[in-house]
CSV table of C-alpha atoms in Angstrom, one decimal:
chain,number,residue,atom,x,y,z
A,673,MET,CA,145.2,212.2,160.5
A,674,ARG,CA,148.7,211.2,159.3
A,675,PHE,CA,147.9,207.5,160.2
A,676,VAL,CA,144.8,207.7,158.1
A,677,ALA,CA,146.6,209.3,155.2
A,678,THR,CA,149.4,206.6,155.3
A,679,ILE,CA,146.8,203.8,155.2
A,680,PHE,CA,145.1,205.6,152.2
A,681,LEU,CA,148.5,205.9,150.5
A,682,LEU,CA,149.4,202.3,151.0
A,683,ALA,CA,146.0,201.2,149.7
A,684,PHE,CA,146.4,203.4,146.7
A,685,CYS,CA,149.8,202.1,145.9
A,686,GLY,CA,148.4,198.6,146.3
A,687,ALA,CA,145.8,199.4,143.7
A,688,LEU,CA,148.5,200.7,141.4
A,689,LEU,CA,150.2,197.3,141.6
A,690,PHE,CA,147.1,195.7,140.2
A,691,LEU,CA,146.6,198.4,137.6
A,692,ALA,CA,150.1,198.3,136.3
A,693,PRO,CA,150.5,199.3,132.7
A,694,GLU,CA,150.3,196.5,130.1
A,695,THR,CA,153.6,195.2,128.7
A,696,ARG,CA,154.2,195.7,125.0
A,697,ALA,CA,153.6,191.9,124.5
A,698,GLN,CA,150.3,192.1,126.3
A,699,ARG,CA,149.2,195.0,124.1
A,700,GLU,CA,150.2,193.2,120.9
A,701,ILE,CA,148.2,190.1,121.9
A,702,LYS,CA,145.2,192.2,122.7
A,703,GLN,CA,145.5,194.1,119.4
A,704,ALA,CA,145.9,190.9,117.4
A,705,GLU,CA,142.7,189.5,118.9
A,706,ARG,CA,140.7,192.6,118.2
A,707,ASP,CA,138.1,192.1,115.5
A,708,MET,CA,138.0,195.0,113.0
A,709,THR,CA,135.0,193.7,111.1
A,710,GLY,CA,132.8,196.6,110.0
A,711,ILE,CA,132.7,199.5,107.7
A,712,TRP,CA,135.6,202.1,107.8
A,713,THR,CA,135.5,205.4,106.2
A,714,GLY,CA,137.7,208.4,105.5
A,715,THR,CA,138.2,211.2,103.0
A,716,LEU,CA,141.1,211.0,100.6
A,717,VAL,CA,142.3,214.6,99.8
A,718,ALA,CA,144.0,214.6,96.5
A,719,PRO,CA,144.8,217.6,94.2
A,720,GLY,CA,141.5,219.1,93.0
A,721,GLN,CA,139.2,216.7,94.8
A,722,GLU,CA,138.1,215.1,98.0
A,723,LEU,CA,137.1,211.5,97.7
A,724,PRO,CA,135.2,209.7,100.5
A,725,LEU,CA,136.2,206.0,100.6
A,726,TYR,CA,134.5,203.1,102.5
A,727,PHE,CA,136.1,199.8,103.3
A,728,HIS,CA,134.1,196.7,104.3
A,729,LEU,CA,136.2,194.5,106.5
A,730,GLU,CA,135.1,191.0,107.5
A,731,LYS,CA,137.5,188.8,109.7
A,732,GLN,CA,137.9,185.2,108.6
A,733,PRO,CA,138.6,182.1,110.7
A,734,ASP,CA,142.2,182.2,109.7
A,735,LYS,CA,142.4,185.8,111.1
A,736,SER,CA,142.8,187.3,107.6
A,737,TYR,CA,140.1,189.8,106.3
A,738,LEU,CA,137.9,189.8,103.3
A,739,ALA,CA,137.4,193.3,102.1
A,740,THR,CA,135.8,195.4,99.5
A,741,MET,CA,136.0,199.2,98.8
A,742,ASP,CA,133.3,201.7,97.9
A,743,SER,CA,133.8,205.1,96.3
A,744,PRO,CA,130.3,206.6,96.1
A,745,ALA,CA,131.5,209.8,94.5
A,746,GLN,CA,132.7,207.7,91.5
A,747,ASN,CA,129.6,205.4,91.6
A,748,ALA,CA,131.8,202.5,92.3
A,749,PHE,CA,130.7,199.9,94.9
A,750,GLY,CA,132.0,196.5,95.9
A,751,PHE,CA,135.5,196.9,94.4
A,752,PRO,CA,137.5,193.9,95.4
A,753,VAL,CA,140.5,194.2,97.8
A,754,ASP,CA,143.2,191.7,97.0
A,755,THR,CA,144.8,191.6,100.5
A,756,ALA,CA,143.7,192.9,103.8
A,757,TRP,CA,145.2,192.1,107.3
A,758,PHE,CA,145.4,193.6,110.7
A,759,LYS,CA,148.2,192.6,113.0
A,760,HIS,CA,149.1,194.1,116.4
A,761,ASP,CA,148.2,197.8,115.6
A,762,SER,CA,148.8,197.8,111.9
A,763,LEU,CA,146.3,197.7,109.0
A,764,VAL,CA,147.4,196.9,105.5
A,765,ILE,CA,145.1,197.0,102.4
A,766,LEU,CA,146.5,196.1,99.0
A,767,MET,CA,144.7,196.7,95.7
A,768,PRO,CA,147.2,195.8,92.9
A,769,GLU,CA,144.7,196.4,90.1
A,770,LEU,CA,144.6,200.1,91.1
A,771,GLU,CA,148.3,200.1,91.9
A,772,ALA,CA,147.1,201.2,95.4
A,773,ALA,CA,147.9,200.4,99.0
A,774,TYR,CA,146.9,201.6,102.4
A,775,ASN,CA,149.1,201.3,105.5
A,776,ALA,CA,147.7,202.6,108.9
A,777,ARG,CA,148.2,202.3,112.6
A,778,TRP,CA,145.3,201.9,115.0
A,779,ARG,CA,144.8,204.7,117.7
A,780,PRO,CA,142.7,203.2,120.4
A,781,VAL,CA,142.1,206.4,122.3
A,782,GLU,CA,140.8,208.1,119.1
A,783,LYS,CA,139.2,204.9,117.8
A,784,LYS,CA,140.5,205.5,114.3
A,785,PHE,CA,143.2,204.4,111.9
A,786,ILE,CA,145.9,207.0,111.0
A,787,GLY,CA,147.5,206.2,107.7
A,788,VAL,CA,148.7,206.8,104.2
A,789,TRP,CA,147.1,205.9,100.9
A,790,THR,CA,149.6,205.4,98.1
A,791,GLN,CA,148.8,205.2,94.4
A,792,GLY,CA,150.7,205.7,91.2
A,793,GLY,CA,153.8,206.9,93.1
A,794,MET,CA,151.9,209.5,95.1
A,795,ALA,CA,151.0,209.4,98.8
A,796,PHE,CA,148.0,211.0,100.5
A,797,GLU,CA,146.9,211.1,104.1
A,798,LEU,CA,143.9,208.9,104.8
A,799,ASN,CA,142.4,208.3,108.3
A,800,LEU,CA,139.6,205.9,108.9
A,801,GLU,CA,136.8,205.8,111.4
A,802,GLU,CA,134.0,203.2,111.8
A,803,THR,CA,130.6,204.0,110.4
A,804,ASP,CA,127.2,202.2,110.2
A,805,GLU,CA,126.5,202.7,106.5
A,806,VAL,CA,127.6,203.8,103.1
A,807,PRO,CA,125.8,206.5,101.1
A,808,ARG,CA,124.5,204.5,98.2
A,809,ALA,CA,124.3,205.5,94.6
A,810,PRO,CA,120.8,205.9,93.1
A,811,ARG,CA,119.3,202.5,92.4
A,812,PRO,CA,116.1,203.5,90.5
A,813,GLN,CA,114.7,200.0,90.4
A,814,GLU,CA,114.8,199.4,94.1
A,815,PRO,CA,111.3,199.7,95.8
A,816,THR,CA,110.7,201.9,98.8
A,817,PRO,CA,107.9,201.6,101.3
A,818,PRO,CA,104.9,201.7,101.5
A,819,TYR,CA,104.7,198.7,99.3
A,820,PRO,CA,101.5,197.7,97.4
A,821,TYR,CA,101.9,194.1,98.6
A,822,ALA,CA,102.3,192.1,102.0
A,823,VAL,CA,105.9,191.8,103.4
A,824,GLU,CA,106.6,189.4,106.4
A,825,GLU,CA,110.0,188.8,108.1
A,826,VAL,CA,110.1,185.0,108.7
A,827,THR,CA,112.3,182.3,110.1
A,828,PHE,CA,112.2,178.5,109.2
A,829,GLN,CA,114.2,175.4,110.2
A,830,ASN,CA,116.3,173.0,108.2
A,831,ALA,CA,115.8,170.4,110.9
A,832,GLU,CA,118.0,167.8,109.2
A,833,ASP,CA,121.0,170.1,109.4
A,834,GLY,CA,120.1,171.9,112.6
A,835,VAL,CA,120.1,175.4,111.1
A,836,GLU,CA,117.6,178.2,111.2
A,837,LEU,CA,117.1,180.4,108.1
A,838,ALA,CA,115.9,184.0,108.3
A,839,GLY,CA,114.2,185.6,105.3
A,840,THR,CA,111.4,187.7,103.9
A,841,LEU,CA,108.1,186.4,102.5
A,842,VAL,CA,106.4,188.6,100.0
A,843,LEU,CA,102.7,188.0,98.8
A,844,PRO,CA,100.7,190.1,96.4
A,845,ASP,CA,98.1,190.6,99.1
A,846,THR,CA,96.7,188.8,102.2
A,847,SER,CA,93.3,187.9,100.7
A,848,GLY,CA,94.2,185.4,98.0
A,849,SER,CA,96.3,182.3,97.3
A,850,TYR,CA,99.3,182.9,95.1
A,851,PRO,CA,102.2,181.0,93.4
A,852,VAL,CA,105.6,181.6,95.2
A,853,ALA,CA,109.2,181.5,93.9
A,854,ILE,CA,111.9,180.7,96.4
A,855,LEU,CA,115.0,182.8,95.4
A,856,LEU,CA,118.5,181.2,95.8
A,857,THR,CA,121.7,183.3,95.8
A,858,GLY,CA,125.0,182.6,94.1
A,859,SER,CA,128.4,181.6,95.4
A,860,GLY,CA,129.8,183.0,98.7
A,861,ALA,CA,128.1,184.4,101.7
A,862,GLN,CA,125.1,186.3,100.5
A,863,ASP,CA,122.2,188.1,102.2
A,864,ARG,CA,118.5,187.5,101.2
A,865,ASP,CA,118.7,190.5,98.7
A,866,GLU,CA,121.9,189.1,97.1
A,867,THR,CA,123.5,192.4,97.8
A,868,ILE,CA,126.4,192.9,95.4
A,869,ALA,CA,128.3,196.1,94.4
A,870,GLY,CA,125.6,198.3,96.0
A,871,HIS,CA,122.8,196.4,94.1
A,872,LYS,CA,120.0,194.3,95.5
A,873,PRO,CA,118.9,192.2,92.6
A,874,PHE,CA,116.6,189.8,94.6
A,875,LEU,CA,114.8,192.8,96.2
A,876,VAL,CA,114.1,194.1,92.7
A,877,ILE,CA,113.0,190.7,91.4
A,878,ALA,CA,110.7,190.1,94.4
A,879,ASP,CA,109.1,193.5,93.9
A,880,ARG,CA,108.4,193.0,90.2
A,881,LEU,CA,107.0,189.5,90.8
A,882,ALA,CA,104.7,190.7,93.6
A,883,ARG,CA,103.3,193.5,91.4
A,884,ASN,CA,102.4,190.8,88.9
A,885,GLY,CA,100.6,188.3,91.3
A,886,ILE,CA,103.6,186.1,92.2
A,887,GLY,CA,105.0,185.8,95.7
A,888,THR,CA,108.6,185.2,96.8
A,889,LEU,CA,110.6,183.8,99.7
A,890,ARG,CA,114.2,184.9,99.9
A,891,PHE,CA,116.5,184.2,102.8
A,892,ASP,CA,120.0,184.8,104.2
A,893,ASP,CA,122.6,182.2,103.4
A,894,ARG,CA,123.9,180.2,106.4
A,895,GLY,CA,126.0,182.3,108.7
A,896,VAL,CA,124.8,185.6,107.2
A,897,GLY,CA,122.3,188.0,108.7
A,898,GLY,CA,119.7,186.2,110.8
A,899,SER,CA,120.6,182.7,109.6
A,900,THR,CA,122.6,180.3,111.7
A,901,GLY,CA,125.2,177.8,110.4
A,902,LEU,CA,128.6,178.1,108.7
A,903,GLN,CA,129.4,178.8,105.0
A,904,TYR,CA,132.7,176.9,105.0
A,905,ASN,CA,131.0,173.5,105.3
A,906,THR,CA,127.9,174.3,103.2
A,907,THR,CA,127.8,172.2,100.1
A,908,ILE,CA,125.4,172.5,97.0
A,909,ASP,CA,123.4,169.6,98.5
A,910,ASP,CA,123.1,171.4,101.8
A,911,TYR,CA,121.9,174.6,100.1
A,912,ALA,CA,119.3,172.5,98.2
A,913,GLY,CA,118.2,171.2,101.5
A,914,ASP,CA,117.7,174.8,102.8
A,915,ALA,CA,115.6,175.5,99.7
A,916,LEU,CA,113.4,172.4,100.4
A,917,ALA,CA,113.1,173.5,104.0
A,918,GLY,CA,111.8,176.8,102.7
A,919,LEU,CA,109.3,175.0,100.5
A,920,GLU,CA,108.0,172.9,103.5
A,921,TYR,CA,107.7,176.1,105.5
A,922,LEU,CA,105.6,177.7,102.7
A,923,LYS,CA,103.1,174.8,102.8
A,924,THR,CA,102.2,176.1,106.3
A,925,LYS,CA,101.5,179.7,105.3
A,926,ALA,CA,98.1,181.2,104.4
A,927,GLY,CA,98.1,182.9,101.0
A,928,VAL,CA,100.5,180.4,99.4
A,929,ASP,CA,99.2,178.2,96.6
A,930,VAL,CA,101.1,175.0,97.6
A,931,GLU,CA,100.6,173.4,94.2
A,932,LYS,CA,102.5,176.3,92.5
A,933,ILE,CA,105.8,176.7,94.4
A,934,GLY,CA,109.0,176.9,92.3
A,935,LEU,CA,112.7,177.9,92.5
A,936,VAL,CA,114.7,180.7,91.0
A,937,GLY,CA,118.4,180.4,91.3
A,938,HIS,CA,121.2,182.8,90.3
A,939,SER,CA,124.7,181.4,89.3
A,940,GLU,CA,125.5,178.6,91.7
A,941,GLY,CA,122.1,179.1,93.2
A,942,GLY,CA,120.8,177.6,90.0
A,943,TRP,CA,122.7,174.4,90.8
A,944,ALA,CA,121.1,174.3,94.3
A,945,ALA,CA,117.7,175.0,92.7
A,946,SER,CA,118.1,172.1,90.2
A,947,ARG,CA,119.4,169.7,92.9
A,948,ALA,CA,116.4,170.5,95.0
A,949,ALA,CA,114.0,170.0,92.1
A,950,ALA,CA,115.6,166.6,91.4
A,951,ARG,CA,115.1,165.6,95.1
A,952,SER,CA,111.5,166.7,95.4
A,953,ASP,CA,108.2,166.2,93.5
A,954,ASP,CA,106.8,169.4,95.1
A,955,VAL,CA,108.9,171.8,93.0
A,956,GLU,CA,106.7,173.1,90.2
A,957,PHE,CA,109.1,175.1,88.1
A,958,VAL,CA,112.8,176.1,88.0
A,959,VAL,CA,114.4,179.4,86.6
A,960,LEU,CA,118.2,179.4,86.1
A,961,LEU,CA,119.7,182.8,86.1
A,962,ALA,CA,123.3,182.9,84.7
A,963,ALA,CA,123.7,179.4,86.1
A,964,PRO,CA,126.4,177.2,84.5
A,965,ALA,CA,125.5,174.2,82.4
A,966,VAL,CA,129.1,173.0,82.0
A,967,GLY,CA,131.0,171.5,84.9
A,968,ALA,CA,132.8,173.6,87.5
A,969,GLU,CA,136.3,172.8,86.1
A,970,GLN,CA,135.4,174.1,82.6
A,971,VAL,CA,133.7,177.2,84.2
A,972,LEU,CA,136.9,178.0,86.1
A,973,LEU,CA,139.2,177.4,83.2
A,974,THR,CA,137.1,179.6,80.9
A,975,GLN,CA,137.1,182.3,83.6
A,976,VAL,CA,140.9,182.2,83.7
A,977,GLU,CA,141.1,182.7,79.9
A,978,ARG,CA,138.5,185.4,79.6
A,979,MET,CA,139.6,187.5,82.6
A,980,GLY,CA,143.2,187.2,81.5
A,981,ALA,CA,142.2,188.6,78.1
A,982,LEU,CA,140.2,191.4,79.8
A,983,ASN,CA,143.3,192.3,81.9
A,984,GLU,CA,145.5,192.2,78.8
A,985,LEU,CA,147.7,189.4,79.8
A,986,THR,CA,149.9,187.8,77.1
A,987,ALA,CA,148.9,184.4,75.6
A,988,GLU,CA,151.9,182.9,77.4
A,989,GLN,CA,150.8,184.3,80.8
A,990,ILE,CA,147.2,183.0,80.3
A,991,GLN,CA,148.5,179.6,79.3
A,992,GLY,CA,150.7,179.6,82.5
A,993,ASN,CA,147.6,180.4,84.6
A,994,LEU,CA,145.6,177.7,82.9
A,995,GLU,CA,148.2,175.1,83.7
A,996,PHE,CA,148.4,176.3,87.2
A,997,GLN,CA,144.6,176.1,87.7
A,998,LYS,CA,144.7,172.5,86.3
A,999,GLY,CA,147.3,171.7,88.8
A,1000,VAL,CA,145.3,172.9,91.7
A,1001,HIS,CA,142.3,170.7,90.5
A,1002,ALA,CA,144.7,167.7,90.3
A,1003,LEU,CA,145.9,168.2,93.9
A,1004,ILE,CA,142.3,168.5,95.2
A,1005,ARG,CA,141.2,165.3,93.4
A,1006,ALA,CA,144.3,163.5,94.8
A,1007,GLU,CA,143.7,164.4,98.5
A,1008,SER,CA,140.3,164.0,100.1
A,1009,ASP,CA,141.4,165.2,103.6
A,1010,PRO,CA,141.1,169.0,103.9
A,1011,ALA,CA,143.7,169.0,106.7
A,1012,LYS,CA,146.3,167.3,104.5
A,1013,LEU,CA,145.2,169.2,101.3
A,1014,GLN,CA,145.7,172.7,102.7
A,1015,PRO,CA,149.5,172.6,103.2
A,1016,LYS,CA,149.9,170.9,99.8
A,1017,LEU,CA,148.0,173.8,98.1
A,1018,GLU,CA,150.0,176.4,100.1
A,1019,GLN,CA,153.3,174.9,98.8
A,1020,TYR,CA,152.0,174.5,95.2
A,1021,TYR,CA,150.9,178.3,95.3
A,1022,ARG,CA,154.3,179.3,96.6
A,1023,ASP,CA,156.2,177.3,94.0
A,1024,TYR,CA,154.2,178.8,91.2
A,1025,ILE,CA,154.5,182.4,92.6
A,1026,ALA,CA,158.3,182.0,92.7
A,1027,THR,CA,158.2,181.6,88.9
A,1028,LEU,CA,156.4,184.9,88.2
A,1029,SER,CA,157.9,188.2,87.3
A,1030,GLU,CA,158.4,190.8,90.0
A,1031,GLU,CA,155.7,192.9,88.6
A,1032,ARG,CA,153.1,190.1,88.8
A,1033,VAL,CA,154.2,189.2,92.4
A,1034,GLU,CA,153.7,192.9,93.4
A,1035,LYS,CA,150.1,192.7,92.2
A,1036,ILE,CA,149.4,189.8,94.4
A,1037,GLY,CA,150.3,191.9,97.5
A,1038,ASP,CA,150.9,190.1,100.7
A,1039,VAL,CA,151.9,186.7,99.4
A,1040,ASP,CA,151.7,184.8,102.7
A,1041,ARG,CA,148.2,186.0,103.4
A,1042,PHE,CA,147.1,185.4,99.8
A,1043,VAL,CA,148.4,181.8,99.8
A,1044,MET,CA,146.9,180.9,103.2
A,1045,GLN,CA,143.5,182.3,102.2
A,1046,GLU,CA,143.4,180.6,98.8
A,1047,ALA,CA,144.5,177.2,100.3
A,1048,TYR,CA,141.9,177.6,103.1
A,1049,ASN,CA,139.0,178.2,100.6
A,1050,LEU,CA,140.1,175.6,98.1
A,1051,SER,CA,140.3,172.9,100.7
A,1052,SER,CA,136.8,173.6,102.0
A,1053,PRO,CA,134.1,170.8,101.7
A,1054,TRP,CA,132.1,173.3,99.5
A,1055,PHE,CA,134.8,173.6,96.9
A,1056,MET,CA,135.8,170.0,96.9
A,1057,GLU,CA,132.1,169.1,96.0
A,1058,PHE,CA,131.8,172.1,93.7
A,1059,LEU,CA,134.8,170.9,91.5
A,1060,GLU,CA,133.1,167.6,90.7
A,1061,TYR,CA,129.6,168.8,90.3
A,1062,ASP,CA,127.9,167.7,86.9
A,1063,PRO,CA,125.0,170.1,86.3
A,1064,VAL,CA,123.9,168.4,83.1
A,1065,ALA,CA,123.3,165.1,85.0
A,1066,THR,CA,121.0,167.0,87.4
A,1067,TYR,CA,119.2,169.1,84.8
A,1068,SER,CA,118.5,165.9,82.9
A,1069,LYS,CA,116.6,164.4,85.9
A,1070,ILE,CA,114.2,167.4,86.2
A,1071,ASP,CA,110.6,166.9,84.8
A,1072,VAL,CA,109.2,170.4,85.6
A,1073,PRO,CA,109.2,173.5,83.4
A,1074,LEU,CA,112.7,174.9,83.1
A,1075,LEU,CA,113.9,178.4,82.0
A,1076,ALA,CA,117.6,179.2,81.5
A,1077,ILE,CA,118.8,182.8,81.0
A,1078,LEU,CA,122.3,183.5,79.7
A,1079,GLY,CA,124.1,186.8,79.1
A,1080,GLY,CA,126.4,187.7,76.2
A,1081,LYS,CA,128.5,190.1,78.5
A,1082,ASP,CA,128.8,187.4,81.3
A,1083,ILE,CA,132.5,187.1,81.9
A,1084,GLN,CA,132.0,184.3,84.5
A,1085,ILE,CA,129.6,182.1,82.5
A,1086,GLU,CA,130.5,182.0,78.8
A,1087,ILE,CA,127.2,182.1,76.8
A,1088,GLU,CA,127.9,179.8,73.9
A,1089,GLU,CA,129.5,176.8,75.6
A,1090,ASN,CA,126.8,176.9,78.3
A,1091,ALA,CA,124.0,177.3,75.8
A,1092,ALA,CA,125.3,174.1,74.0
A,1093,ALA,CA,125.4,172.2,77.3
A,1094,TYR,CA,121.8,173.3,78.1
A,1095,GLU,CA,120.6,172.1,74.7
A,1096,LYS,CA,122.1,168.7,75.6
A,1097,ALA,CA,120.5,168.6,79.1
A,1098,PHE,CA,117.1,169.9,77.9
A,1099,ALA,CA,116.8,167.5,74.9
A,1100,GLY,CA,113.5,165.7,74.9
A,1101,LYS,CA,111.9,167.8,77.6
A,1102,ASN,CA,108.3,169.1,77.1
A,1103,ASP,CA,108.9,172.6,78.6
A,1104,ALA,CA,112.5,173.7,78.7
A,1105,THR,CA,113.6,177.1,77.3
A,1106,ILE,CA,117.0,178.8,76.8
A,1107,GLU,CA,117.0,182.5,76.4
A,1108,ARG,CA,120.0,184.6,75.5
A,1109,PHE,CA,120.5,188.3,76.2
A,1110,ALA,CA,123.4,189.7,74.2
A,1111,SER,CA,124.1,192.8,76.4
A,1112,VAL,CA,123.6,191.3,79.8
A,1113,ASN,CA,126.3,190.5,82.4
A,1114,HIS,CA,126.5,187.9,85.2
A,1115,LEU,CA,124.4,190.1,87.5
A,1116,LEU,CA,121.8,190.4,84.7
A,1117,GLN,CA,122.5,194.1,84.1
A,1118,THR,CA,122.7,195.7,80.7
A,1119,ALA,CA,126.5,196.2,80.5
A,1120,GLU,CA,129.3,197.5,78.3
A,1121,THR,CA,132.2,195.1,79.1
A,1122,GLY,CA,130.8,192.7,81.6
A,1123,ALA,CA,133.8,193.2,84.0
A,1124,MET,CA,133.1,192.8,87.7
A,1125,GLU,CA,134.5,196.3,88.3
A,1126,GLU,CA,131.6,197.6,86.2
A,1127,TYR,CA,128.8,196.2,88.3
A,1128,GLY,CA,128.6,199.0,90.8
A,1129,THR,CA,128.9,201.8,88.2
A,1130,ILE,CA,125.7,200.7,86.4
A,1131,LEU,CA,122.5,202.3,87.8
A,1132,GLU,CA,120.4,199.4,86.5
A,1133,THR,CA,120.1,196.5,88.9
A,1134,VAL,CA,118.4,194.0,86.6
A,1135,SER,CA,117.7,194.3,82.9
A,1136,PRO,CA,114.0,195.2,82.4
A,1137,LYS,CA,113.9,192.7,79.5
A,1138,VAL,CA,115.1,189.9,81.9
A,1139,LEU,CA,112.6,190.9,84.5
A,1140,GLY,CA,109.8,191.0,82.0
A,1141,LEU,CA,110.7,187.5,80.8
A,1142,ILE,CA,110.8,186.0,84.3
A,1143,VAL,CA,107.4,187.5,85.2
A,1144,LYS,CA,105.9,186.3,81.9
A,1145,TRP,CA,107.3,182.8,82.0
A,1146,ILE,CA,106.4,182.1,85.6
A,1147,GLY,CA,103.0,183.7,85.1
A,1148,GLU,CA,102.2,181.5,82.1
A,1149,ARG,CA,103.1,178.3,84.0
A,1150,THR,CA,101.2,179.1,87.2
A,1151,LYS,CA,97.8,180.3,85.8
């Protein structure tokens, strides 16, 4: 028995050699490679209140994280996080606009972050665990099943680019033949509902159109949801190609009047819609929702001015930001190779940040992460094409009915300069309309200030007046 026990002991010790504890370096490498993409929630216990917070983290190719924060109790959704990174076992989230920061350590056994939220000179314990969803604020315009129309989950191919797009086809019913609008989202990685700040504007638009005899096809952007492909390399022309692939798919579907297929694009999606209409004679109408009519450079410079004023920057600070922005554009135009452009942008950003006050640098948060992420995005094929895009030239080529809707509370697309550009582009056309809504923001909501931070606090998803116009205009042109 001793002999057997000795053999067992030797075997056990041998196994221990193979199961030796990880070194610190090994643990750090494993933690650095861990993907913390997901929704993380915890309750902030402050004097007199308990506040559930939700952080949406999405790992990027450069290993940084895109992040937003929701605070359902305050009816605030999609609040932008300036900086978020996870390295080794540490999570850092910086939100300078709130004068807030979160620092935490990952506890793998407990599968949670143990950390501290600091804001306004005070510190509170905040521990985060992963969750599947966020309790949403009431969105009274969002439809709930059963729907009084036909809904089908679909996929279609953009064979030219080798991508598959996943979406939802909605038809008023299964017995007739109906006009259909293809809905195209704005900038960034968007799902088929164009979910922003807890709102789903494309779901609401699709519902209203279906109840009025008009079908819709909406789909996830490349690399989002059920769609394949990558966002980084997707240009406006690529997106237009995806729209036309959707149009070709609709020609194969029963219940679709193939002579009455049009495009509805929001923000940059309006540029994709117009580019697609200029490329194809099969597009029967185009609706442009808060889409720019001035070039991208003017859009960005106007945004710098208006957002600076909204954030109460001085005239000198705003002018400095404008000159910096113009310098960024000059660098991009001077270097067509993204691999060479990215380090030049990084250095340009660092040189500019070195001139800022300590207070403004603190609001940036993690400077290294901020600089790397900005340079990566600005050197992308998408942005390099975006900067040179001339919407007026494209709008001028379109022969089908056009409707442009602009909002007076739109901080991102200034109403008057864009209305003037539309008038120039639409001159001489038989059926081209520009409609202004004084109290509507960039998301087409009735708003007070138009600030992005306001989006999630508004119960309305799309202004009923805007919805009514879209339905009436498309209906009149597809009788």
